[in-house]
Coordinates of C-alpha atoms in Angstrom, one line a residue:
X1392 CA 52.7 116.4 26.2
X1393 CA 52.9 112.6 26.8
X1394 CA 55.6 112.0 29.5
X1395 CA 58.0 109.6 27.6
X1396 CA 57.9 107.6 30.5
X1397 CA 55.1 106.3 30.2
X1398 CA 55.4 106.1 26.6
X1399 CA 58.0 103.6 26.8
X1400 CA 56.2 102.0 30.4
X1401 CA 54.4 99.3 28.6
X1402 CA 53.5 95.7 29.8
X1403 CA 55.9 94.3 27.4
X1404 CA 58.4 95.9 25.1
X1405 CA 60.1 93.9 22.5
X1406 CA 64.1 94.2 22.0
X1407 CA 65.6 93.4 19.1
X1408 CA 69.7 93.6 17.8
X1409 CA 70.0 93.9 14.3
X1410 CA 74.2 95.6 14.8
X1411 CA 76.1 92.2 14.1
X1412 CA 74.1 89.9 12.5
X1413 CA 72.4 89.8 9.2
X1414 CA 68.6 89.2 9.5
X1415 CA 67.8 87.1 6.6
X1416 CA 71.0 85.7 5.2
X1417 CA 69.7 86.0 1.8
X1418 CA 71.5 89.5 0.3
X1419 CA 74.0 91.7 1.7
X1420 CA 72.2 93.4 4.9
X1421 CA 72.4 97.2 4.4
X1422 CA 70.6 99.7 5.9
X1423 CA 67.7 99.4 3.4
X1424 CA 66.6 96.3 4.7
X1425 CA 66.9 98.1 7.9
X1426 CA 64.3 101.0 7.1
X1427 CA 61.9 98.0 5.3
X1428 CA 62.2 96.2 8.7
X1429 CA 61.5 99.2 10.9
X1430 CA 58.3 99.6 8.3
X1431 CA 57.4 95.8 8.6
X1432 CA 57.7 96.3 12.7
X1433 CA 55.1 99.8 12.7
X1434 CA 53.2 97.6 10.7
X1435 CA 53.3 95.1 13.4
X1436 CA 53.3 97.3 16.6
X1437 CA 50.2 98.7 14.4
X1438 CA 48.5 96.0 14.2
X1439 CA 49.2 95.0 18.2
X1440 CA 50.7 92.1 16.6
X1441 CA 53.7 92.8 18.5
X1442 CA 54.3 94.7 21.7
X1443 CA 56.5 98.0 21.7
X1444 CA 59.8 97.4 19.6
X1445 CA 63.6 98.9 20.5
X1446 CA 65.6 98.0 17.8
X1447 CA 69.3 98.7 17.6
X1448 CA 71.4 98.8 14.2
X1449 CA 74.7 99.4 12.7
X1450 CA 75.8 99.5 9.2
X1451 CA 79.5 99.7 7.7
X1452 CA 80.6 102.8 5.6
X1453 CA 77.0 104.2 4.6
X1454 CA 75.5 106.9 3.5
X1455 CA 72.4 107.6 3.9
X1456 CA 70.5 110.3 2.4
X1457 CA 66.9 111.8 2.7
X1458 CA 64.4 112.1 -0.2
X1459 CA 65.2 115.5 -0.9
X1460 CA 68.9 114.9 -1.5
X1461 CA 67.8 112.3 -4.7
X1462 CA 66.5 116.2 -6.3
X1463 CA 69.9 117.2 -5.8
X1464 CA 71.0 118.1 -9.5
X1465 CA 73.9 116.2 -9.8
X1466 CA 73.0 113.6 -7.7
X1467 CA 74.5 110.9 -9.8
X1468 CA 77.8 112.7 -9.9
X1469 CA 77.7 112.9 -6.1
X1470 CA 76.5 109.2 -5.4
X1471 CA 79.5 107.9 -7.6
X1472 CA 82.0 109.8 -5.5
X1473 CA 80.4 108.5 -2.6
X1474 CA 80.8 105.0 -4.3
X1475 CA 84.0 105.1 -5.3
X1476 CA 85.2 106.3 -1.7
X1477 CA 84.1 103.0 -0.6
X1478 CA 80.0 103.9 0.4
X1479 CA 76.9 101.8 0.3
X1480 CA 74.5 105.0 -0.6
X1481 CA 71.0 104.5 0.6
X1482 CA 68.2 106.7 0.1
X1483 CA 65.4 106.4 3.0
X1484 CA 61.5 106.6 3.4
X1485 CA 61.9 108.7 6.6
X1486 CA 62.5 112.5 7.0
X1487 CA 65.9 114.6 6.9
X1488 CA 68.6 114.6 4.9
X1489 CA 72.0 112.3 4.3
X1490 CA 73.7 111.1 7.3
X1491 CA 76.7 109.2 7.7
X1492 CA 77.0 105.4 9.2
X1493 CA 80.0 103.2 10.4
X1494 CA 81.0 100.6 12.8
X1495 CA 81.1 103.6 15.2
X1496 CA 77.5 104.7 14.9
X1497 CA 74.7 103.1 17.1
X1498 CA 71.2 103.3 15.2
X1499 CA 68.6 103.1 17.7
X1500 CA 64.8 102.9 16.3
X1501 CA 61.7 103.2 19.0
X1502 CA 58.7 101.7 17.8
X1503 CA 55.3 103.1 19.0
X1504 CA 51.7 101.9 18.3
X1505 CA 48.7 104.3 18.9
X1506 CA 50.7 107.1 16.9
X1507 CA 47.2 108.8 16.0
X1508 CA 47.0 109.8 19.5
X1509 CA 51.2 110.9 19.7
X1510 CA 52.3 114.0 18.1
X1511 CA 55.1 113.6 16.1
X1512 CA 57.1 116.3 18.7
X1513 CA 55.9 113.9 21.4
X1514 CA 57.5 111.1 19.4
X1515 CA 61.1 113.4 19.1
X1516 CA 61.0 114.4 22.7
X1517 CA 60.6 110.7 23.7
X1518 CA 63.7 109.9 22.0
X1519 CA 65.7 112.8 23.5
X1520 CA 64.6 112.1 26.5
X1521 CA 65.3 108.5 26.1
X1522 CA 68.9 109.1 25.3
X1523 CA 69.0 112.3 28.0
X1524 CA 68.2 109.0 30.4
X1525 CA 70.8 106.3 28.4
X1526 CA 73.6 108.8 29.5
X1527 CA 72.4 110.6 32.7
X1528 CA 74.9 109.2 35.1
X1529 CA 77.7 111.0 32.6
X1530 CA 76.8 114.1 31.5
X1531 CA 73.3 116.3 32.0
X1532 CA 74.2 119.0 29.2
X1533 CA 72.3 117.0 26.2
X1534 CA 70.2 119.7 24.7
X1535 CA 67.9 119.7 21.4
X1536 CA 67.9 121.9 19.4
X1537 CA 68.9 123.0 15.4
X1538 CA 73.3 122.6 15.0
X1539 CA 73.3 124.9 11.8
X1540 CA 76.3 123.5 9.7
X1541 CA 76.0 120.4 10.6
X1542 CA 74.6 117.2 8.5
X1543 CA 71.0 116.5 8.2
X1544 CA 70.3 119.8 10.6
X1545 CA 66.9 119.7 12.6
X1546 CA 65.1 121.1 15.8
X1547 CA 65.9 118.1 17.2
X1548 CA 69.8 117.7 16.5
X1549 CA 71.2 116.4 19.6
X1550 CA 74.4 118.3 21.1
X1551 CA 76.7 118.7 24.5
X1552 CA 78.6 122.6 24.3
X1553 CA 77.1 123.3 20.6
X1554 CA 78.4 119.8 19.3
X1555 CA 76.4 117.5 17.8
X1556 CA 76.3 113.9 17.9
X1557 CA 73.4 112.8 17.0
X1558 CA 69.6 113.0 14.8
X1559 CA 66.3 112.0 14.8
X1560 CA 63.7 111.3 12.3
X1561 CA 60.6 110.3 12.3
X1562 CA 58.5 107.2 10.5
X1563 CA 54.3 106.5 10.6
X1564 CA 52.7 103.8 9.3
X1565 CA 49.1 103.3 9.5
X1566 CA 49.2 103.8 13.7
X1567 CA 52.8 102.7 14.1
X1568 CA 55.8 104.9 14.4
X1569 CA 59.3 103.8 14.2
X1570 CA 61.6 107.0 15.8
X1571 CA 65.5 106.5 14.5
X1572 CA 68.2 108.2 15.8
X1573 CA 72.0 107.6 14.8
X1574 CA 74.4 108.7 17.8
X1575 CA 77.7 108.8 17.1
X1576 CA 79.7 107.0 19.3
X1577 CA 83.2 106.9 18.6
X1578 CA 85.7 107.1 15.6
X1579 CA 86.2 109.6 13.1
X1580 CA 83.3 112.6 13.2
X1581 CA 85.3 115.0 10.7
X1582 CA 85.7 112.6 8.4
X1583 CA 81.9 111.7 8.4
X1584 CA 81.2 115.3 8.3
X1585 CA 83.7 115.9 5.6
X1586 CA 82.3 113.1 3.7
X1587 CA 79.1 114.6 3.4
X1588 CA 80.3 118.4 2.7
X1589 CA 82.1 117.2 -0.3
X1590 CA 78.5 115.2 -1.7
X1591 CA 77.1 118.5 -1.8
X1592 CA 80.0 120.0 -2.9
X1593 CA 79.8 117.6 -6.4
X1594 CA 76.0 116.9 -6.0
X1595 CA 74.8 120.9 -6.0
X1596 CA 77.9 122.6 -8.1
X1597 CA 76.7 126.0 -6.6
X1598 CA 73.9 125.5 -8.0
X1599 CA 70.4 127.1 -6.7
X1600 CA 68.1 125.1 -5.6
X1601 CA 64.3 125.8 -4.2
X1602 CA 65.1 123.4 -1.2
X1603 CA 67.8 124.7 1.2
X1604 CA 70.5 122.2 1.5
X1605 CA 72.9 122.5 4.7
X1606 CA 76.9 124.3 4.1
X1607 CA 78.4 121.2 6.4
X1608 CA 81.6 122.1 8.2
X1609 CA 82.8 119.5 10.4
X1610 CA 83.6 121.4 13.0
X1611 CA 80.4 122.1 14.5
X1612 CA 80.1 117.5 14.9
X1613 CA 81.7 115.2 17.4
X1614 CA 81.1 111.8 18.7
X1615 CA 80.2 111.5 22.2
X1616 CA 83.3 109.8 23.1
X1617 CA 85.4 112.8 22.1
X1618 CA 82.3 115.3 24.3
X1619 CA 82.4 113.4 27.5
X1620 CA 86.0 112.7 26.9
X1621 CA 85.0 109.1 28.3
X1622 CA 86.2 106.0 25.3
X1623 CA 82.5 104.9 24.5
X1624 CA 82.1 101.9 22.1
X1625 CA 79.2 100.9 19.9
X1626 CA 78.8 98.1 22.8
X1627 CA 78.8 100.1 25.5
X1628 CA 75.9 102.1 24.2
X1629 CA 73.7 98.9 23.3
X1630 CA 74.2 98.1 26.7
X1631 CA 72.6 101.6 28.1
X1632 CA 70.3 101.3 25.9
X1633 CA 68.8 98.0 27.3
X1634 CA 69.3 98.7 30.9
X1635 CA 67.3 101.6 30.0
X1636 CA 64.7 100.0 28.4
X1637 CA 64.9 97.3 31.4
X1638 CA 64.1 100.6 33.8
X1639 CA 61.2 102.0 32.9
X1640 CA 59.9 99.0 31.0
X1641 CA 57.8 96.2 33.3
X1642 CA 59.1 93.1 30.8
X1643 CA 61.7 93.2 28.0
X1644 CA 61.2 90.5 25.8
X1645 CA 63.8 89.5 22.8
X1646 CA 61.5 87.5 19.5
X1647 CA 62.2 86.7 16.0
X1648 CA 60.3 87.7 13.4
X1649 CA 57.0 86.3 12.9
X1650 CA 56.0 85.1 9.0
X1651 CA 53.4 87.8 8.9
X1652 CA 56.4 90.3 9.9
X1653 CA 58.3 88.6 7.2
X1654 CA 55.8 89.1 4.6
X1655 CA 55.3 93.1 5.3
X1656 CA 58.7 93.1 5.5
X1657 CA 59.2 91.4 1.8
X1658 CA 56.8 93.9 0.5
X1659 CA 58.3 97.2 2.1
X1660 CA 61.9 96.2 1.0
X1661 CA 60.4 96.2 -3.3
X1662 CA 59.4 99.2 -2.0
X1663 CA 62.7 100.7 -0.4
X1664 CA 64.3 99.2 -4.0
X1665 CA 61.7 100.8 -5.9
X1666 CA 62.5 104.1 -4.2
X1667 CA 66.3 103.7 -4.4
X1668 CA 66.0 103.4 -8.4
X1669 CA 66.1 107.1 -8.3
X1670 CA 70.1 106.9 -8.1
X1671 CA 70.3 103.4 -8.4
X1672 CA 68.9 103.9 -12.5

């Protein structure tokens, strides 16, 4: 396996914050602009139009959900709760299941060229290892593995003491990968978890289904402020994140998009639209 050292040890690597400011300033920015920008940047990195991207993201009361959750059979019931609690719902092109996202929850997204030659594991354990780093000086009990009952459950949940706070998926486009993972940083982790129990509560109806969709309880979720009982903000985590990066990186650069980003990025949003007619209508 590829240390993810040298993964992230490139010549340049490119830093972009997308958490307070809205890209375009054409539409309301939600987070599926965000997974057609992570698209348009793969397709960049790709391309070695751009150098290695870290991009950092934060969306207000959002829920997103994975492409198996839009099979759900009473999806629309479910997404109209969601609404009507006050959720933008968002269905995205990457894998796992629905996730919730506030002003408390750091979205960090690692953007790799030359994914032909990654494994997809390799691509996971760089993350957890990035984030193992981001926090090292605090705690050195971050372990991967499955969190059964939690939200979006996968073998590379991240968790301190059985807890999770965090989850990864995975992206690849042409020979670009964008790795996300939403950490949790502070605020309310019940209530996210609870949130998401009762959408498959209304969504499924004890219903069988042939895919296996997770029995949340919130218990089993916490943000990292409440596991390292240290008062963590959103801000404070951007701020590990690019020191970091600024570590084991040679040069950190910060660059707009270019207009040929822009146009991949134009054409991957009608996508993420097309894709979000499925409970859209």
């Amino acid at each position: 396996m590829k240390n993810w050292k040298n993964m992230m040890a490139h010549t340049i690597f490119r830093y972009m914050d997308h958490s307070t400011t809205n890209l375009f300033d054409q539409e309301r920015f939600t987070a599926l602009h965000s997974f057609a920008i992570d698209d348009a940047l793969a397709l960049s990195v790709s391309e070695k139009l751009s150098p290695p991207t870290m991009r950092l993201w934060v969306h207000e009361q959002t829920i997103v959900l994975g492409i198996p959750d839009a099979k759900l059979p009473y999806i629309h019931e479910g997404v109209e709760q969601l609404k009507q609690a006050g959720y933008h719902v968002v269905v995205r092109n990457s894998g796992g299941l629905a996730v919730a996202l506030d002003s408390g929850v750091l979205n960090i997204s690692l953007i790799f060229p030359d994914v032909k030659n990654i494994s997809i594991q390799e691509g996971y354990e760089a993350m957890v290892s990035f984030v193992q780093y981001m926090l090292s000086d605090l705690t050195d009990r971050i372990e991967a593995y499955e969190i059964i009952h939690s939200y979006c459950p996968g073998d590379y949940d991240l968790s301190i003491n059985g807890k999770k706070f965090a989850g990864i998926s995975q992206r690849r486009v042409k020979d670009g990968a964008a790795v996300q993972i939403y950490l949790d940083v502070q605020g309310d982790s019940f209530k996210r978890a609870s949130v998401i129990r009762d959408f498959y509560t209304v969504s499924k109806r004890g219903e069988s289904t042939k895919f296996s969709y997770p029995t949340v309880d919130p218990h089993v979720m916490r943000s990292l402020s409440e596991l390292l009982q240290t008062p963590l903000t959103v801000n404070d985590m951007k701020q590990r994140a690019m020191n970091a990066l600024l570590k084991v990186s040679e040069r950190v650069v910060e660059t707009d998009f270019t207009s040929t980003e822009y146009a991949h990025y134009r054409k991957r949003l009608v996508q993420m639209k097309k894709r979000n007619t499925v409970i859209t209508g």
